[in-house]
Coordinates of C-alpha atoms in Angstrom, one line a residue:
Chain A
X257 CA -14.8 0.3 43.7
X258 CA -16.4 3.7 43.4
X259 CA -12.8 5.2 43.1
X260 CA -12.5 3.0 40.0
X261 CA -15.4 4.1 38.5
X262 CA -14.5 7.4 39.0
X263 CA -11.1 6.8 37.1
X264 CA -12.3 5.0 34.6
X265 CA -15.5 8.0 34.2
X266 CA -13.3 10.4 34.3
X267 CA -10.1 9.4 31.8
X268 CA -12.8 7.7 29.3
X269 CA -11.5 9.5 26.4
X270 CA -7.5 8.6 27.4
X271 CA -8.7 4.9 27.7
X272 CA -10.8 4.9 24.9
X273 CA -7.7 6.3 22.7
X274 CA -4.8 3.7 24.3
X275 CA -7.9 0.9 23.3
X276 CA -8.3 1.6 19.7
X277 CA -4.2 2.6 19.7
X278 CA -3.4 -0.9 20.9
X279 CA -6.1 -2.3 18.3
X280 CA -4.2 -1.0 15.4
X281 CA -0.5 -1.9 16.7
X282 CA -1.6 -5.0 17.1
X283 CA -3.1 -5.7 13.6
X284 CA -0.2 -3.4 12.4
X285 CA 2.7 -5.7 13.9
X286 CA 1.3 -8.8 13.5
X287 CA 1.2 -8.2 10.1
X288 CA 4.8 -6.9 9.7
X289 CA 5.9 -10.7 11.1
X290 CA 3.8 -12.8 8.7
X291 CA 1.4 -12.5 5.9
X292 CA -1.1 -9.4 5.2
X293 CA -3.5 -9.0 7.7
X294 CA -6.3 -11.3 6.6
X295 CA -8.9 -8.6 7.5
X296 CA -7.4 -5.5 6.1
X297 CA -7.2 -6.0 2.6
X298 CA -8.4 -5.1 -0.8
X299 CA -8.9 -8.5 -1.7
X300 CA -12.4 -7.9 0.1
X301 CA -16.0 -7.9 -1.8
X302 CA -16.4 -4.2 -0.8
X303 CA -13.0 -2.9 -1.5
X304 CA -12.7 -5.1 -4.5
X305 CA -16.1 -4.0 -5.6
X306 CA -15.2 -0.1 -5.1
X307 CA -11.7 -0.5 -7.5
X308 CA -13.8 -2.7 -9.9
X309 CA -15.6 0.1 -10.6
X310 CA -13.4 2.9 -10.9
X311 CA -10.9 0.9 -12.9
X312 CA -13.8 0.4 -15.3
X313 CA -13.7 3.8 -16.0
X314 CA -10.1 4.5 -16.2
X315 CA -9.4 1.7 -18.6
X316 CA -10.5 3.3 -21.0
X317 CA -8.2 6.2 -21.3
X318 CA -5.0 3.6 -22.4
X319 CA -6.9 1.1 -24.4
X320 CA -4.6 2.5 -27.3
X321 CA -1.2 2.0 -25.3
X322 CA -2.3 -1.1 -24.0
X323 CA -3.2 -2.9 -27.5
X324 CA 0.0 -1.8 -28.6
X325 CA 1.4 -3.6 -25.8
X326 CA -0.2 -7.1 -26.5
X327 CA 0.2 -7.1 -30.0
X328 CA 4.0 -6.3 -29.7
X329 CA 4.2 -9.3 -26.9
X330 CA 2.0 -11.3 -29.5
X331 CA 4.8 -10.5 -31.9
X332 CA 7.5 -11.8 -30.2
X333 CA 5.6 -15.0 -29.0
X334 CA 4.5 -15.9 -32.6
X335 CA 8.3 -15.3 -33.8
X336 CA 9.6 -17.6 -31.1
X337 CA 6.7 -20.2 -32.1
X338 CA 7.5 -20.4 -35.7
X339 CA 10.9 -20.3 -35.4
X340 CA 11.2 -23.4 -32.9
X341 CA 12.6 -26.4 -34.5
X342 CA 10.8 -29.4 -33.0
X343 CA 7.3 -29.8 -34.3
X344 CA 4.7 -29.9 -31.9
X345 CA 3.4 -33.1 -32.2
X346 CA 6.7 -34.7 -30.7
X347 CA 5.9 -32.3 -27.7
X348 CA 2.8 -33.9 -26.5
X349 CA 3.6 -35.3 -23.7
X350 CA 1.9 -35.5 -19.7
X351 CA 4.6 -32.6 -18.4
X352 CA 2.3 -29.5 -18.4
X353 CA 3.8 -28.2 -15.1
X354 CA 2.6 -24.4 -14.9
X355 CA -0.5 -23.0 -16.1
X356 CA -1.2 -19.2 -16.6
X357 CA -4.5 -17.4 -15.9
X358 CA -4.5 -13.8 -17.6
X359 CA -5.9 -10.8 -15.3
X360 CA -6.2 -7.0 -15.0
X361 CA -4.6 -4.6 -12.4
X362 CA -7.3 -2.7 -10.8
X363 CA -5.4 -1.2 -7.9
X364 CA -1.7 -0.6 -8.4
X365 CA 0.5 0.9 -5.2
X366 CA 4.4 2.0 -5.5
X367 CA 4.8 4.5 -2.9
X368 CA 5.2 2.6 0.4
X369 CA 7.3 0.4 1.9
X370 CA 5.0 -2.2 1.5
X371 CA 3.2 -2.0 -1.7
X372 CA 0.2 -4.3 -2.8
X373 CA -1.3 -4.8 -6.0
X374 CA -5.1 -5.7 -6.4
X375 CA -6.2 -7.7 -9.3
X376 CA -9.6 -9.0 -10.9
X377 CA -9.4 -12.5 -11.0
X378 CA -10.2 -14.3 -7.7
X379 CA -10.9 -17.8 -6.1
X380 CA -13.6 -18.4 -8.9
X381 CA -10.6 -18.1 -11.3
X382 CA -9.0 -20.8 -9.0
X383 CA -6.6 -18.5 -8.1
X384 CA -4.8 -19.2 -5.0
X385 CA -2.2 -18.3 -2.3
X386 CA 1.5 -17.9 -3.7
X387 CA 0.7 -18.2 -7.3
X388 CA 3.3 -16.2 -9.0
X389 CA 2.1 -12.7 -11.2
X390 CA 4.4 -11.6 -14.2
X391 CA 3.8 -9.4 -16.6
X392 CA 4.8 -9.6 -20.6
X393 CA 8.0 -8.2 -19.5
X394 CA 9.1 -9.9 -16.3
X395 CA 7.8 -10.8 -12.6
X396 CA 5.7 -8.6 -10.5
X397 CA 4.9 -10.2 -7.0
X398 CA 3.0 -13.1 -5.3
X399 CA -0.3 -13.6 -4.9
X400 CA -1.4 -12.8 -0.9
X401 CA -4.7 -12.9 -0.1
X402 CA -7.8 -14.0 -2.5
X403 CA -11.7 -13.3 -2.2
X404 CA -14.1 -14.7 -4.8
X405 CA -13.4 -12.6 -7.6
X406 CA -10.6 -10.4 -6.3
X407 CA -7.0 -10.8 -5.0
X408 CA -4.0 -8.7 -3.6
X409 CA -0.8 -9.7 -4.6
X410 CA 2.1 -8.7 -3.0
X411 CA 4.7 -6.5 -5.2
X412 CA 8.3 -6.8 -5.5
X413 CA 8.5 -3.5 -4.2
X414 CA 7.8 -4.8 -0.7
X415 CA 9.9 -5.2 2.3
X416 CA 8.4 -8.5 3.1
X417 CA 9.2 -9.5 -0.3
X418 CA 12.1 -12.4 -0.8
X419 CA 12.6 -14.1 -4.2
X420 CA 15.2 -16.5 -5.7
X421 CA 16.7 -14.8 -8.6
X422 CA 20.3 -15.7 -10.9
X423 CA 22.2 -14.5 -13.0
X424 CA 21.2 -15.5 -16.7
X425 CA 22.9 -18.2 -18.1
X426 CA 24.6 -19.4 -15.0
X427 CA 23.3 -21.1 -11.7
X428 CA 24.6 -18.7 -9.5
X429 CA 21.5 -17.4 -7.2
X430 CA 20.3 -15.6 -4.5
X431 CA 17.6 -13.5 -2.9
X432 CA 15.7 -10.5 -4.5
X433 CA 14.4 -8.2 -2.2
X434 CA 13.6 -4.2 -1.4
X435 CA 15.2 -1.5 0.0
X436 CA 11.9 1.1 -0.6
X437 CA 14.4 3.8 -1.7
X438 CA 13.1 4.1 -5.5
X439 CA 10.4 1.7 -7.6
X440 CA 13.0 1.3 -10.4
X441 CA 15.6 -0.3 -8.9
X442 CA 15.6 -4.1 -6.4
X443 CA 18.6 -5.7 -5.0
X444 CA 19.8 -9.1 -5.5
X445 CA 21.8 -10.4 -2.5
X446 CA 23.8 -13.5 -1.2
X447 CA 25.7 -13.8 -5.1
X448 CA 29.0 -14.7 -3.9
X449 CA 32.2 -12.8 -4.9
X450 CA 34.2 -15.4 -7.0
X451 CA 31.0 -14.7 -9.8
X452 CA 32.6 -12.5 -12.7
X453 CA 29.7 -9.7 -13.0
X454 CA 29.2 -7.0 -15.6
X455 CA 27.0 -4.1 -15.4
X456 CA 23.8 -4.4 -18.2
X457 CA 23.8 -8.3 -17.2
X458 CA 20.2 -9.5 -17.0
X459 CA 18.7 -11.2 -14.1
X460 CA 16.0 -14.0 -14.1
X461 CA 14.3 -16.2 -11.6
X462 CA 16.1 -18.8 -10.4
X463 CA 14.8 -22.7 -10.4
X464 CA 14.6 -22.5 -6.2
X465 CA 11.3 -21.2 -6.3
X466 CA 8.1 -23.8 -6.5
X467 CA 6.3 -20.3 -7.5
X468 CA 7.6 -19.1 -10.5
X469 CA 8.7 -21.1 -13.6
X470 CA 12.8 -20.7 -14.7
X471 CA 14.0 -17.8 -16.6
X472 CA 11.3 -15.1 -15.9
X473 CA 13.3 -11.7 -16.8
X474 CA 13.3 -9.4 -14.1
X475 CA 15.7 -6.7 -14.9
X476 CA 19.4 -5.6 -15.4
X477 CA 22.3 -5.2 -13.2
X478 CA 22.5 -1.1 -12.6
X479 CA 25.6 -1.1 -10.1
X480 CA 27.4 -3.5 -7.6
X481 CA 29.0 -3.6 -4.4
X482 CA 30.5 -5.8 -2.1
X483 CA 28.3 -6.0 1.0
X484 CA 30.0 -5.7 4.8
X485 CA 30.9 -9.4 5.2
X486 CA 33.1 -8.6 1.7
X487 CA 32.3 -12.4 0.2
X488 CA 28.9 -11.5 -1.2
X489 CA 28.0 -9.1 -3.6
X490 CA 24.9 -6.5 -2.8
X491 CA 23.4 -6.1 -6.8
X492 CA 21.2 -3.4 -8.0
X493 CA 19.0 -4.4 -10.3
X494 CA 16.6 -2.3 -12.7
X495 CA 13.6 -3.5 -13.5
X496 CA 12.0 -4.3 -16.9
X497 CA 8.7 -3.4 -15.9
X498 CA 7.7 0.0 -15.2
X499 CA 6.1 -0.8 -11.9
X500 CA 4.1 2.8 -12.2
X501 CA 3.0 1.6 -15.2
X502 CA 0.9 -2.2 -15.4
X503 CA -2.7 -3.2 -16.6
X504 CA -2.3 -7.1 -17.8
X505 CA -0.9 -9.6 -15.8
X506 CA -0.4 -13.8 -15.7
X507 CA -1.1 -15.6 -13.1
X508 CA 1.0 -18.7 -12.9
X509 CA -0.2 -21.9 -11.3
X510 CA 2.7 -24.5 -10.5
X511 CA 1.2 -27.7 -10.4
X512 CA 3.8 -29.7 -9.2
X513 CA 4.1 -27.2 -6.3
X514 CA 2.1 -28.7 -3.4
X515 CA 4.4 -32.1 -4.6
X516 CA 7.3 -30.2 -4.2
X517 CA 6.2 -28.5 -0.8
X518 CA 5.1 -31.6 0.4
X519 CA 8.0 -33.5 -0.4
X520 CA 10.3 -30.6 1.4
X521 CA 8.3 -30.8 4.5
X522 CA 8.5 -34.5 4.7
X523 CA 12.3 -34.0 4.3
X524 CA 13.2 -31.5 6.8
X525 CA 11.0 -33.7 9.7
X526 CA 13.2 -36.7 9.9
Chain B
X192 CA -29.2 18.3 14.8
X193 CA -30.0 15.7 12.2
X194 CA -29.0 17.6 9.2
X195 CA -25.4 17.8 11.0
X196 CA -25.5 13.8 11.9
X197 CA -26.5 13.2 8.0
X198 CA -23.9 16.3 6.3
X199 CA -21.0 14.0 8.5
X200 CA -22.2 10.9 7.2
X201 CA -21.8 12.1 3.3
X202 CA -18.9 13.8 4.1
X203 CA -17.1 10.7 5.9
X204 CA -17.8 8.7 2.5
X205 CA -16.9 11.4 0.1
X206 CA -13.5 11.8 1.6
X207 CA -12.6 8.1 2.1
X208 CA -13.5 8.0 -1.9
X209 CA -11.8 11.0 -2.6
X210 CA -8.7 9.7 -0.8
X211 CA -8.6 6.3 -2.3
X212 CA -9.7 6.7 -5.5
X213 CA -7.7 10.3 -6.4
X214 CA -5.1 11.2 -3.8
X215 CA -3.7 7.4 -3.2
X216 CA -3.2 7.8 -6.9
X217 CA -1.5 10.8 -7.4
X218 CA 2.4 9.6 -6.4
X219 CA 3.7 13.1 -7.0
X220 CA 7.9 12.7 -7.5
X221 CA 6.9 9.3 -7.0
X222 CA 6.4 9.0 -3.3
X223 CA 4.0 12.2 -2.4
X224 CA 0.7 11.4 -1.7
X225 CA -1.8 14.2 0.0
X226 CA -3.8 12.9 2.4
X227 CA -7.3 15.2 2.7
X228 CA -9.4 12.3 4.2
X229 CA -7.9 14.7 7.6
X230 CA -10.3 17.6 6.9
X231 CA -13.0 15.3 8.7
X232 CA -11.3 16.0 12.2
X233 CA -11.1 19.9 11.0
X234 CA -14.8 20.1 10.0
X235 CA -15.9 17.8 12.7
X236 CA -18.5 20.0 14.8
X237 CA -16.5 21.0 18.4
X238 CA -18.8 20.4 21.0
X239 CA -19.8 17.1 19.9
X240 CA -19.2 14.1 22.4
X241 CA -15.5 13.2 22.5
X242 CA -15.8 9.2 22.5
X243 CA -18.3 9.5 19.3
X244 CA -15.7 11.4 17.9
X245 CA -12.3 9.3 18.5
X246 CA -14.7 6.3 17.9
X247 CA -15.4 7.8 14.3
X248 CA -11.9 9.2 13.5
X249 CA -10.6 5.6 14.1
X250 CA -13.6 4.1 11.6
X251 CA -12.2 7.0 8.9
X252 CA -8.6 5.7 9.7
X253 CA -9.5 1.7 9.3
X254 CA -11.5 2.6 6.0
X255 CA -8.9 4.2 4.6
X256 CA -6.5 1.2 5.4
X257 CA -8.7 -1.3 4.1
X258 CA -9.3 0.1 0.5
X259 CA -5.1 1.1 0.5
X260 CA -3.6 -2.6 2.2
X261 CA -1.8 -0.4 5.0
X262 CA -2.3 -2.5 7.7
X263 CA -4.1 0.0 10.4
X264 CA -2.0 2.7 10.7
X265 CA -4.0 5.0 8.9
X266 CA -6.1 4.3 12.2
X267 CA -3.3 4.7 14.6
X268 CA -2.5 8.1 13.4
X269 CA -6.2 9.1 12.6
X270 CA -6.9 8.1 16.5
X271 CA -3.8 10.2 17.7
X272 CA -5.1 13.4 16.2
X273 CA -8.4 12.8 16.8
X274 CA -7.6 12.7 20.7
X275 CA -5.1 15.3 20.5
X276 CA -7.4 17.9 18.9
X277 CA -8.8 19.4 22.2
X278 CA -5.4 20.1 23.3
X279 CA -4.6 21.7 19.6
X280 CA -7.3 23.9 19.6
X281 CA -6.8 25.4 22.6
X282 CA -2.9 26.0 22.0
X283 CA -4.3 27.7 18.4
X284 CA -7.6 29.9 19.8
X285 CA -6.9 30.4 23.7
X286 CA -9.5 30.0 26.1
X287 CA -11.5 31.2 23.6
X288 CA -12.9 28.0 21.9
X289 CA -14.4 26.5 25.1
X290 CA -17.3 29.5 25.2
X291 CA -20.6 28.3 23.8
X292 CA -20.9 30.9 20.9
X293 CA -17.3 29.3 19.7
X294 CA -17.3 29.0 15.8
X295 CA -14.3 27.9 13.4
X296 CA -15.5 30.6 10.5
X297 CA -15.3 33.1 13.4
X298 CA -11.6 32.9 13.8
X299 CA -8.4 34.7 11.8
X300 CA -7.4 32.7 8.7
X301 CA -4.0 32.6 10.6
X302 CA -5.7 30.6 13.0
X303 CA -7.1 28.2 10.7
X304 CA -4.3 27.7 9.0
X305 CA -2.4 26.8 12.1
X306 CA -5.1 24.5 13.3
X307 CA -4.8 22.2 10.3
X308 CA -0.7 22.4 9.7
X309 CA -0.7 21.2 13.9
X310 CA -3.2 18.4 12.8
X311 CA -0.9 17.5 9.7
X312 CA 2.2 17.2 11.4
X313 CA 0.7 15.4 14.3
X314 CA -1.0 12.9 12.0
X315 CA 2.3 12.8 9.5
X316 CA 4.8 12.3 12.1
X317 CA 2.6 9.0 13.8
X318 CA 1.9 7.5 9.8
X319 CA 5.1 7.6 8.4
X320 CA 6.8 6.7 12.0
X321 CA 5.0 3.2 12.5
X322 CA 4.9 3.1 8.5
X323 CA 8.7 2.7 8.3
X324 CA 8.7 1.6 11.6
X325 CA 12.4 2.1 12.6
X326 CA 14.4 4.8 14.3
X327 CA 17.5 4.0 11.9
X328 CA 15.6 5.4 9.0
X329 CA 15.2 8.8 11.2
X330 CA 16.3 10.9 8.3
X331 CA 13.5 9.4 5.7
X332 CA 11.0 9.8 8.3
X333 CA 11.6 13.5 8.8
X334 CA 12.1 13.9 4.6
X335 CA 8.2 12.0 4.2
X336 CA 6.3 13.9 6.9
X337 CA 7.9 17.4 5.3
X338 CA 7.3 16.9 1.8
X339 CA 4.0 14.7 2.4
X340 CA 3.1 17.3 4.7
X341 CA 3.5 20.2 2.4
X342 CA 1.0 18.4 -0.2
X343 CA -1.8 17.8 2.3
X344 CA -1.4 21.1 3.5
X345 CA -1.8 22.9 0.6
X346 CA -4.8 20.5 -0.5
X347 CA -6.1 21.0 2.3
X348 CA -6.5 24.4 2.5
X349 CA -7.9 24.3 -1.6
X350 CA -10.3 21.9 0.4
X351 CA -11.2 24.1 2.9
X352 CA -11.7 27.4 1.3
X353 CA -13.6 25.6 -1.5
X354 CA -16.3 23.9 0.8
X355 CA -15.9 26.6 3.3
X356 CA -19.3 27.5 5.7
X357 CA -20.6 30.4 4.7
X358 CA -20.4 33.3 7.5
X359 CA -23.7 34.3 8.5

């Protein structure tokens, strides 16, 4: 007994050090196999609280760029809407499926493997777990982790990160994900070969996904390559948003989703 | 005795800021990002007790993490150097550092500057290793702690001869 205490006495610093190593492995790996950790995150009141306040400050220096921005996508929308042929009224109907909650970027990450993006709108917003987040010019991540009035949402630029994506105007889909080389460029895998593929073709979310609406742009095809199995194509894809670059964002709501997930689940038990 | 507790204190907060709000920020070529929050170990008073001080390197590293979402490996490789540091310093100043009258302002800027590129590229080589997390990648982990390293260094010595302690 006295020998142990002596030990212990005597290497308290070494054990001390292997303690708090072990501590942050273990929060470390346990969140490389499954979500964020739920303690470590920028979603919190404090950390929230902290970028709040600094991104007060900074927003004002691109007001300017920024209005431009929103009027431009303004443009565009009131073009599309008085240029549609069917008149509203016939429209009305019960099938509102998405709904979109507008929010601000007040912590924005592109440098790491596993880059998360904080934003100002929070449970009070009723945002939630795996709501989709798009910009005006195409899809940016998945909401993570939510506190009251903050939450992180994962980026595309993650290596966690695993979207359905197609190839516009066809149904041919697969998996969008990240190698972490550069913040301009994604991949798209799992498009079979037999799809004819030109470079400058755009790429949009595919109709999989219970998390993001059809036809989201997400970016152009940059290069191809067969990957090692040779029957599938390995696609880089450039983005439309300048991830370095992002102040307003959408949240999208899916309300048919918990149908949907509900429905899968009670599919894949029998 | 107080004065030192309270100058640590501000100085742990300052830097955690500093860090989060500036140097998380600056993505130099895209993927460069000086860490200074590490000038805490070098100022950190020597004779202090040893447990205090991992405990409190590992507090710095976890703050960081949580205002950056990276996991806690800001902690693991805060931790590592904060343990290490005994055996750094007396690889940089000898048997020297261990006498009572021991100061950092006391000793060559060669010295110095040695002190903190060790603590760097101990610090660097843990982050970026459990960061990407895979021995495949060898080659990107070397290319990040070299050009990362670079940036703190040189940050860190605009840091340090900035705030430096006057020499009485």
């Amino acid at each position: 007994m006295q020998q142990i205490i002596n030990f212990i006495i005597r290497y308290k610093n070494l054990l001390l050090y292997i303690l708090l190593m072990i501590i942050s492995l273990a929060f470390t790996i346990q969140s490389h196999s499954y979500h964020q950790s739920r303690f470590f995150n920028s979603s919190s009141w404090v950390a929230g609280n902290i970028y709040g306040f600094s991104h007060s400050f900074n927003t004002y220096f691109d007001l300017d760029d920024e209005n431009e921005r929103l009027l431009k996508e303004n443009e565009r929308l009131r073009n599309k809407l008085f240029n549609t042929t069917t008149s509203p009224s016939v429209e009305v109907d019960s099938s509102v499926r998405y709904t979109v909650i507008s929010g601000q970027v007040i912590k924005n990450s592109y440098a790491d493997p596993r880059n998360y993006i904080t934003i100002n709108r929070g449970e009070n917003d009723s945002v939630s777990q795996d709501m989709g987040v798009i910009t005006d010019l195409g899809i940016l991540g998945i909401v993570e982790n939510t506190s009251n009035k903050f939450a992180t949402v994962q980026s595309i630029l993650n290596t966690k990160s695993n979207i359905n994506a197609k190839i516009k105007n066809t149904n041919h889909f697969g998996s969008l994900i990240w190698d972490t080389k550069t913040y301009n460029t994604v991949q798209l895998i799992d498009i079979p070969r037999l799809v004819p593929l030109n470079i400058g073709d755009t790429i949009v979310t595919g109709a999989m996904s219970s998390i993001f609406p059809e036809n989201i742009p997400i970016g152009t095809i940059k290069k191809f390559d067969l990957d090692i199995s040779k029957s599938f194509y390995r696609i880089d894809v450039n983005l439309f948003n300048d991830m370095t670059n992002i102040k307003n964002v959408y949240i999208i709501k899916n309300l048919d989703r918990k149908e949907i997930l509900d429905l899968e689940e009670a599919t894949s038990n029998e | 005795m107080n004065r030192g507790i309270f100058i640590n204190i501000i100085r742990f907060i300052l830097l955690v800021l500093v860090q989060v709000l500036v140097f998380n920020r600056l993505n130099f070529f895209g993927f460069i990002n000086p860490m200074v929050y590490i000038m805490f170990l070098y100022w950190y008073p020597i004779k202090e007790n040893r447990a205090v001080f991992i405990g409190l390197s590992f507090l710095l590293g976890l703050s960081v993490d949580f205002l950056s979402d990276t996991m806690a490996i800001h902690a693991a490789a805060t931790t590592t150097i904060a343990y290490l540091r005994p055996a750094i310093m007396r690889f940089v100043f000898g048997i020297n550092y261990e006498f009572q009258s021991f100061k950092l302002s006391n000793t060559t800027k060669a010295q110095q500057f040695t002190f903190l590129a060790l603590l760097i590229l101990v610090h660097h080589s843990v982050y970026f290793s459990m960061e990407i997390f895979s021995i495949a990648n060898l080659l990107l982990i070397v290319k990040k702690v070299l050009s990362n390293g670079l940036a703190s260094l040189i940050l860190c010595l605009l840091f340090s001869t900035l705030f430096s302690v006057k020499k009485e």
